[in-house]
Amino acid sequence: MKRTLFLLSLLSVLIFNNVNAQLRLGLTAHPNFGFLKVENGKSNGISTGFTYGLMSDSEFAENYCFATGLLITTINGSGAIINYAPYHTGTSTTDYDVKFKMQYIQIPLSIKLKTDEQNDMKWFGQFGLTADFRISAKQDVKQANNTIADNVNASDFTNFFRAGMIIGGGAEYRISGKTSLMGGLTYNNGLTNIGKKDQTIKNHYVAINFGVFF
């Protein structure tokens, strides 16, 4: 956790101290496909979510830039969790089917490497971290097909801060002047535990990115 916070702080300093960078702003809206990794259980497959907000590229050298933004990201995921602490009170081993519906303010802090432009097209690769701050947490819980919780507030069962590592790539197509369309694919690997009660639960997602730079 301390190492993750150090990396986030270092990237923040590099980005916001880069006063000579050429700044580009854009808007993005795209779906994502989330899943859980549960230490005491297993994932129950893929759940869809959504991301939208402001994105920014600060070009500090030709074909190199810091990429950040201010996003609202919903990450959904479900899993079978053994003896899920908020609801398990017995002594026997019990499986609970739990779906987490998490929404965050997300700040990506990454480095983007671009190719030279050819036929109005640039390709890029991207690597970095995200700092995510919870603004909503809901969950559904079932046990042996019996509904225990339906879209209940899960703020008391989840952590406020989430850190993620992102890796991805894509392309930009210049329409005219500085206006360009962006598309790509990103994998966000959750680094921190979203759960409490001594249970390790991490959420991850793959996003299909769409956006417009102005």
PDB file of C-alpha atoms in Angstrom:
ATOM      1  CA  MET A   1       0.000   0.000   0.000  1.00  0.00           C
ATOM      2  CA  LYS A   2       2.813   2.450   0.901  1.00  0.00           C
ATOM      3  CA  ARG A   3       4.626   1.597  -2.344  1.00  0.00           C
ATOM      4  CA  THR A   4       1.450   2.241  -4.353  1.00  0.00           C
ATOM      5  CA  LEU A   5       0.891   5.625  -2.684  1.00  0.00           C
ATOM      6  CA  PHE A   6       4.534   6.569  -3.342  1.00  0.00           C
ATOM      7  CA  LEU A   7       4.200   5.771  -7.056  1.00  0.00           C
ATOM      8  CA  LEU A   8       0.942   7.744  -7.265  1.00  0.00           C
ATOM      9  CA  SER A   9       2.590  10.737  -5.570  1.00  0.00           C
ATOM     10  CA  LEU A  10       5.623  10.564  -7.855  1.00  0.00           C
ATOM     11  CA  LEU A  11       3.507  10.494 -11.001  1.00  0.00           C
ATOM     12  CA  SER A  12       1.400  13.385  -9.684  1.00  0.00           C
ATOM     13  CA  VAL A  13       4.491  15.526  -9.129  1.00  0.00           C
ATOM     14  CA  LEU A  14       5.826  14.731 -12.604  1.00  0.00           C
ATOM     15  CA  ILE A  15       2.524  15.622 -14.256  1.00  0.00           C
ATOM     16  CA  PHE A  16       1.619  18.818 -12.439  1.00  0.00           C
ATOM     17  CA  ASN A  17       5.173  20.203 -12.430  1.00  0.00           C
ATOM     18  CA  ASN A  18       5.432  19.801 -16.183  1.00  0.00           C
ATOM     19  CA  VAL A  19       4.546  23.437 -16.882  1.00  0.00           C
ATOM     20  CA  ASN A  20       6.042  23.483 -20.384  1.00  0.00           C
ATOM     21  CA  ALA A  21       3.907  20.608 -21.614  1.00  0.00           C
ATOM     22  CA  GLN A  22       1.474  21.008 -24.493  1.00  0.00           C
ATOM     23  CA  LEU A  23      -1.924  20.300 -22.939  1.00  0.00           C
ATOM     24  CA  ARG A  24      -4.749  18.563 -24.797  1.00  0.00           C
ATOM     25  CA  LEU A  25      -8.190  18.026 -23.326  1.00  0.00           C
ATOM     26  CA  GLY A  26     -10.932  15.652 -24.371  1.00  0.00           C
ATOM     27  CA  LEU A  27     -14.065  13.800 -23.360  1.00  0.00           C
ATOM     28  CA  THR A  28     -14.478  10.055 -23.002  1.00  0.00           C
ATOM     29  CA  ALA A  29     -17.348   7.627 -22.424  1.00  0.00           C
ATOM     30  CA  HIS A  30     -16.936   3.885 -22.653  1.00  0.00           C
ATOM     31  CA  PRO A  31     -18.069   0.520 -21.262  1.00  0.00           C
ATOM     32  CA  ASN A  32     -15.967  -1.728 -19.063  1.00  0.00           C
ATOM     33  CA  PHE A  33     -16.156  -5.384 -18.089  1.00  0.00           C
ATOM     34  CA  GLY A  34     -15.382  -6.079 -14.449  1.00  0.00           C
ATOM     35  CA  PHE A  35     -14.559  -9.178 -12.433  1.00  0.00           C
ATOM     36  CA  LEU A  36     -13.401 -10.056  -8.922  1.00  0.00           C
ATOM     37  CA  LYS A  37     -10.446 -11.931  -7.490  1.00  0.00           C
ATOM     38  CA  VAL A  38     -11.380 -13.330  -4.104  1.00  0.00           C
ATOM     39  CA  GLU A  39      -8.841 -14.834  -1.714  1.00  0.00           C
ATOM     40  CA  ASN A  40     -11.486 -16.916   0.065  1.00  0.00           C
ATOM     41  CA  GLY A  41     -13.654 -17.844  -2.910  1.00  0.00           C
ATOM     42  CA  LYS A  42     -13.841 -17.390  -6.670  1.00  0.00           C
ATOM     43  CA  SER A  43     -15.103 -15.063  -9.378  1.00  0.00           C
ATOM     44  CA  ASN A  44     -18.596 -15.495 -10.805  1.00  0.00           C
ATOM     45  CA  GLY A  45     -17.784 -14.135 -14.246  1.00  0.00           C
ATOM     46  CA  ILE A  46     -17.992 -10.755 -15.962  1.00  0.00           C
ATOM     47  CA  SER A  47     -20.193  -7.779 -15.060  1.00  0.00           C
ATOM     48  CA  THR A  48     -20.563  -4.649 -17.198  1.00  0.00           C
ATOM     49  CA  GLY A  49     -19.845  -1.123 -15.966  1.00  0.00           C
ATOM     50  CA  PHE A  50     -19.319   2.333 -17.447  1.00  0.00           C
ATOM     51  CA  THR A  51     -16.803   5.193 -17.406  1.00  0.00           C
ATOM     52  CA  TYR A  52     -17.171   8.817 -18.477  1.00  0.00           C
ATOM     53  CA  GLY A  53     -15.449  12.138 -17.908  1.00  0.00           C
ATOM     54  CA  LEU A  54     -12.539  14.373 -18.849  1.00  0.00           C
ATOM     55  CA  MET A  55      -9.206  13.140 -20.217  1.00  0.00           C
ATOM     56  CA  SER A  56      -5.973  15.038 -20.702  1.00  0.00           C
ATOM     57  CA  ASP A  57      -2.652  14.520 -22.481  1.00  0.00           C
ATOM     58  CA  SER A  58       0.343  16.670 -21.523  1.00  0.00           C
ATOM     59  CA  GLU A  59       2.965  16.262 -24.220  1.00  0.00           C
ATOM     60  CA  PHE A  60       6.417  16.896 -22.712  1.00  0.00           C
ATOM     61  CA  ALA A  61       8.373  15.667 -25.754  1.00  0.00           C
ATOM     62  CA  GLU A  62       7.630  14.524 -29.270  1.00  0.00           C
ATOM     63  CA  ASN A  63       5.564  11.315 -29.068  1.00  0.00           C
ATOM     64  CA  TYR A  64       5.703  11.230 -25.244  1.00  0.00           C
ATOM     65  CA  CYS A  65       3.053  12.514 -22.841  1.00  0.00           C
ATOM     66  CA  PHE A  66       1.566  12.237 -19.381  1.00  0.00           C
ATOM     67  CA  ALA A  67      -2.056  11.085 -19.546  1.00  0.00           C
ATOM     68  CA  THR A  68      -4.466  11.925 -16.751  1.00  0.00           C
ATOM     69  CA  GLY A  69      -8.081  12.994 -16.317  1.00  0.00           C
ATOM     70  CA  LEU A  70     -11.088  13.144 -14.025  1.00  0.00           C
ATOM     71  CA  LEU A  71     -13.463  10.230 -14.515  1.00  0.00           C
ATOM     72  CA  ILE A  72     -16.539   8.655 -12.981  1.00  0.00           C
ATOM     73  CA  THR A  73     -16.052   4.892 -13.136  1.00  0.00           C
ATOM     74  CA  THR A  74     -18.501   2.150 -12.200  1.00  0.00           C
ATOM     75  CA  ILE A  75     -16.826  -1.223 -11.563  1.00  0.00           C
ATOM     76  CA  ASN A  76     -19.162  -4.164 -11.082  1.00  0.00           C
ATOM     77  CA  GLY A  77     -18.130  -7.692 -10.191  1.00  0.00           C
ATOM     78  CA  SER A  78     -19.548 -10.792  -8.580  1.00  0.00           C
ATOM     79  CA  GLY A  79     -18.037 -13.712  -6.738  1.00  0.00           C
ATOM     80  CA  ALA A  80     -18.708 -16.723  -4.548  1.00  0.00           C
ATOM     81  CA  ILE A  81     -17.228 -15.847  -1.153  1.00  0.00           C
ATOM     82  CA  ILE A  82     -16.836 -18.372   1.659  1.00  0.00           C
ATOM     83  CA  ASN A  83     -18.207 -17.194   5.019  1.00  0.00           C
ATOM     84  CA  TYR A  84     -18.744 -13.606   3.833  1.00  0.00           C
ATOM     85  CA  ALA A  85     -18.184 -11.708   7.077  1.00  0.00           C
ATOM     86  CA  PRO A  86     -20.926  -9.060   7.050  1.00  0.00           C
ATOM     87  CA  TYR A  87     -23.634 -11.730   6.855  1.00  0.00           C
ATOM     88  CA  HIS A  88     -22.077 -14.988   8.043  1.00  0.00           C
ATOM     89  CA  THR A  89     -22.826 -15.699  11.707  1.00  0.00           C
ATOM     90  CA  GLY A  90     -22.726 -19.508  11.966  1.00  0.00           C
ATOM     91  CA  THR A  91     -19.848 -21.899  12.510  1.00  0.00           C
ATOM     92  CA  SER A  92     -20.320 -24.030   9.382  1.00  0.00           C
ATOM     93  CA  THR A  93     -18.720 -23.201   6.014  1.00  0.00           C
ATOM     94  CA  THR A  94     -21.145 -21.370   3.747  1.00  0.00           C
ATOM     95  CA  ASP A  95     -20.844 -19.898   0.228  1.00  0.00           C
ATOM     96  CA  TYR A  96     -22.369 -16.495  -0.480  1.00  0.00           C
ATOM     97  CA  ASP A  97     -22.935 -15.112  -3.967  1.00  0.00           C
ATOM     98  CA  VAL A  98     -22.012 -11.437  -3.713  1.00  0.00           C
ATOM     99  CA  LYS A  99     -22.181  -8.753  -6.393  1.00  0.00           C
ATOM    100  CA  PHE A 100     -20.289  -5.517  -5.763  1.00  0.00           C
ATOM    101  CA  LYS A 101     -21.469  -2.376  -7.580  1.00  0.00           C
ATOM    102  CA  MET A 102     -18.761   0.203  -6.940  1.00  0.00           C
ATOM    103  CA  GLN A 103     -18.578   3.754  -8.274  1.00  0.00           C
ATOM    104  CA  TYR A 104     -15.432   5.881  -8.002  1.00  0.00           C
ATOM    105  CA  ILE A 105     -13.999   9.249  -8.879  1.00  0.00           C
ATOM    106  CA  GLN A 106     -10.960   8.052 -10.799  1.00  0.00           C
ATOM    107  CA  ILE A 107      -7.746   9.946 -11.545  1.00  0.00           C
ATOM    108  CA  PRO A 108      -5.470   8.107 -14.000  1.00  0.00           C
ATOM    109  CA  LEU A 109      -1.750   8.908 -13.829  1.00  0.00           C
ATOM    110  CA  SER A 110       0.069   7.314 -16.726  1.00  0.00           C
ATOM    111  CA  ILE A 111       2.663   7.646 -19.446  1.00  0.00           C
ATOM    112  CA  LYS A 112       1.577   7.400 -23.066  1.00  0.00           C
ATOM    113  CA  LEU A 113       4.032   6.588 -25.881  1.00  0.00           C
ATOM    114  CA  LYS A 114       2.934   7.485 -29.423  1.00  0.00           C
ATOM    115  CA  THR A 115       4.113   6.675 -32.914  1.00  0.00           C
ATOM    116  CA  ASP A 116       4.693   9.260 -35.636  1.00  0.00           C
ATOM    117  CA  GLU A 117       1.536  10.282 -37.454  1.00  0.00           C
ATOM    118  CA  GLN A 118       0.868   8.544 -40.776  1.00  0.00           C
ATOM    119  CA  ASN A 119      -2.271   9.125 -42.840  1.00  0.00           C
ATOM    120  CA  ASP A 120      -3.736  11.154 -39.922  1.00  0.00           C
ATOM    121  CA  MET A 121      -3.295   8.145 -37.597  1.00  0.00           C
ATOM    122  CA  LYS A 122      -1.154   7.670 -34.485  1.00  0.00           C
ATOM    123  CA  TRP A 123      -0.817   4.489 -32.427  1.00  0.00           C
ATOM    124  CA  PHE A 124      -0.025   4.556 -28.725  1.00  0.00           C
ATOM    125  CA  GLY A 125       0.791   2.400 -25.716  1.00  0.00           C
ATOM    126  CA  GLN A 126      -0.058   3.409 -22.164  1.00  0.00           C
ATOM    127  CA  PHE A 127       1.114   2.377 -18.685  1.00  0.00           C
ATOM    128  CA  GLY A 128       0.524   3.798 -15.216  1.00  0.00           C
ATOM    129  CA  LEU A 129      -1.694   3.886 -12.150  1.00  0.00           C
ATOM    130  CA  THR A 130      -5.129   5.083 -11.123  1.00  0.00           C
ATOM    131  CA  ALA A 131      -6.218   6.649  -7.835  1.00  0.00           C
ATOM    132  CA  ASP A 132      -9.889   5.846  -7.194  1.00  0.00           C
ATOM    133  CA  PHE A 133     -12.072   7.382  -4.470  1.00  0.00           C
ATOM    134  CA  ARG A 134     -15.364   5.660  -3.680  1.00  0.00           C
ATOM    135  CA  ILE A 135     -18.533   7.709  -4.100  1.00  0.00           C
ATOM    136  CA  SER A 136     -21.029   4.837  -4.036  1.00  0.00           C
ATOM    137  CA  ALA A 137     -21.071   1.187  -2.994  1.00  0.00           C
ATOM    138  CA  LYS A 138     -23.993  -1.213  -3.409  1.00  0.00           C
ATOM    139  CA  GLN A 139     -24.184  -4.983  -3.209  1.00  0.00           C
ATOM    140  CA  ASP A 140     -26.486  -7.937  -3.781  1.00  0.00           C
ATOM    141  CA  VAL A 141     -26.040 -11.024  -1.615  1.00  0.00           C
ATOM    142  CA  LYS A 142     -27.548 -14.489  -2.016  1.00  0.00           C
ATOM    143  CA  GLN A 143     -27.042 -17.720  -0.123  1.00  0.00           C
ATOM    144  CA  ALA A 144     -28.372 -20.983  -1.605  1.00  0.00           C
ATOM    145  CA  ASN A 145     -30.596 -18.930  -3.974  1.00  0.00           C
ATOM    146  CA  ASN A 146     -32.104 -17.033  -1.028  1.00  0.00           C
ATOM    147  CA  THR A 147     -31.804 -13.256  -1.292  1.00  0.00           C
ATOM    148  CA  ILE A 148     -30.132 -11.784   1.781  1.00  0.00           C
ATOM    149  CA  ALA A 149     -29.439  -8.280   0.469  1.00  0.00           C
ATOM    150  CA  ASP A 150     -30.750  -6.496  -2.624  1.00  0.00           C
ATOM    151  CA  ASN A 151     -28.912  -3.358  -3.765  1.00  0.00           C
ATOM    152  CA  VAL A 152     -28.029  -2.402  -0.175  1.00  0.00           C
ATOM    153  CA  ASN A 153     -25.538   0.282   0.809  1.00  0.00           C
ATOM    154  CA  ALA A 154     -22.137  -1.406   1.212  1.00  0.00           C
ATOM    155  CA  SER A 155     -20.060   1.584   2.322  1.00  0.00           C
ATOM    156  CA  ASP A 156     -19.456  -0.014   5.729  1.00  0.00           C
ATOM    157  CA  PHE A 157     -18.187  -3.211   4.043  1.00  0.00           C
ATOM    158  CA  THR A 158     -15.840  -1.623   1.481  1.00  0.00           C
ATOM    159  CA  ASN A 159     -12.767   0.616   1.509  1.00  0.00           C
ATOM    160  CA  PHE A 160     -12.861   4.278   0.445  1.00  0.00           C
ATOM    161  CA  PHE A 161      -9.637   4.217  -1.588  1.00  0.00           C
ATOM    162  CA  ARG A 162      -8.742   1.934  -4.474  1.00  0.00           C
ATOM    163  CA  ALA A 163      -5.492   1.919  -6.462  1.00  0.00           C
ATOM    164  CA  GLY A 164      -5.190   0.297  -9.862  1.00  0.00           C
ATOM    165  CA  MET A 165      -2.457  -0.393 -12.400  1.00  0.00           C
ATOM    166  CA  ILE A 166      -3.347   0.275 -16.020  1.00  0.00           C
ATOM    167  CA  ILE A 167      -1.854  -1.010 -19.248  1.00  0.00           C
ATOM    168  CA  GLY A 168      -3.321  -0.547 -22.676  1.00  0.00           C
ATOM    169  CA  GLY A 169      -3.056   0.802 -26.173  1.00  0.00           C
ATOM    170  CA  GLY A 170      -4.996   2.211 -29.056  1.00  0.00           C
ATOM    171  CA  ALA A 171      -5.033   4.779 -31.814  1.00  0.00           C
ATOM    172  CA  GLU A 172      -5.884   8.401 -32.514  1.00  0.00           C
ATOM    173  CA  TYR A 173      -7.318   9.558 -35.829  1.00  0.00           C
ATOM    174  CA  ARG A 174      -6.984  13.262 -36.597  1.00  0.00           C
ATOM    175  CA  ILE A 175     -10.174  14.710 -38.076  1.00  0.00           C
ATOM    176  CA  SER A 176      -8.944  18.267 -38.562  1.00  0.00           C
ATOM    177  CA  GLY A 177      -6.533  20.591 -36.813  1.00  0.00           C
ATOM    178  CA  LYS A 178      -6.177  19.487 -33.173  1.00  0.00           C
ATOM    179  CA  THR A 179      -9.422  17.504 -33.126  1.00  0.00           C
ATOM    180  CA  SER A 180      -8.982  13.738 -33.104  1.00  0.00           C
ATOM    181  CA  LEU A 181     -10.906  10.591 -32.283  1.00  0.00           C
ATOM    182  CA  MET A 182      -9.407   8.094 -29.821  1.00  0.00           C
ATOM    183  CA  GLY A 183     -10.098   4.396 -29.436  1.00  0.00           C
ATOM    184  CA  GLY A 184      -8.363   1.618 -27.575  1.00  0.00           C
ATOM    185  CA  LEU A 185      -8.321  -1.113 -24.985  1.00  0.00           C
ATOM    186  CA  THR A 186      -7.216  -0.835 -21.334  1.00  0.00           C
ATOM    187  CA  TYR A 187      -6.764  -3.378 -18.552  1.00  0.00           C
ATOM    188  CA  ASN A 188      -7.085  -2.010 -14.997  1.00  0.00           C
ATOM    189  CA  ASN A 189      -5.658  -4.337 -12.344  1.00  0.00           C
ATOM    190  CA  GLY A 190      -6.873  -3.584  -8.824  1.00  0.00           C
ATOM    191  CA  LEU A 191      -3.931  -3.347  -6.415  1.00  0.00           C
ATOM    192  CA  THR A 192      -5.753  -2.714  -3.139  1.00  0.00           C
ATOM    193  CA  ASN A 193      -8.384  -4.594  -1.194  1.00  0.00           C
ATOM    194  CA  ILE A 194     -11.930  -3.270  -1.662  1.00  0.00           C
ATOM    195  CA  GLY A 195     -13.310  -5.427   1.155  1.00  0.00           C
ATOM    196  CA  LYS A 196     -13.098  -5.254   4.914  1.00  0.00           C
ATOM    197  CA  LYS A 197     -13.635  -7.768   7.736  1.00  0.00           C
ATOM    198  CA  ASP A 198     -10.274  -9.495   7.044  1.00  0.00           C
ATOM    199  CA  GLN A 199     -11.358 -10.654   3.575  1.00  0.00           C
ATOM    200  CA  THR A 200      -9.255  -9.876   0.503  1.00  0.00           C
ATOM    201  CA  ILE A 201     -11.368  -8.902  -2.504  1.00  0.00           C
ATOM    202  CA  LYS A 202      -9.961  -7.036  -5.500  1.00  0.00           C
ATOM    203  CA  ASN A 203     -11.852  -5.761  -8.522  1.00  0.00           C
ATOM    204  CA  HIS A 204     -10.421  -5.540 -12.031  1.00  0.00           C
ATOM    205  CA  TYR A 205     -11.780  -4.570 -15.427  1.00  0.00           C
ATOM    206  CA  VAL A 206     -11.135  -4.351 -19.143  1.00  0.00           C
ATOM    207  CA  ALA A 207     -12.326  -1.156 -20.828  1.00  0.00           C
ATOM    208  CA  ILE A 208     -13.079  -0.458 -24.488  1.00  0.00           C
ATOM    209  CA  ASN A 209     -12.066   3.193 -24.730  1.00  0.00           C
ATOM    210  CA  PHE A 210     -13.678   5.872 -26.880  1.00  0.00           C
ATOM    211  CA  GLY A 211     -13.031   9.605 -26.762  1.00  0.00           C
ATOM    212  CA  VAL A 212     -12.562  12.899 -28.565  1.00  0.00           C
ATOM    213  CA  PHE A 213      -9.637  15.278 -28.131  1.00  0.00           C
ATOM    214  CA  PHE A 214     -10.255  18.943 -28.950  1.00  0.00           C
TER     215      PHE A 214
END
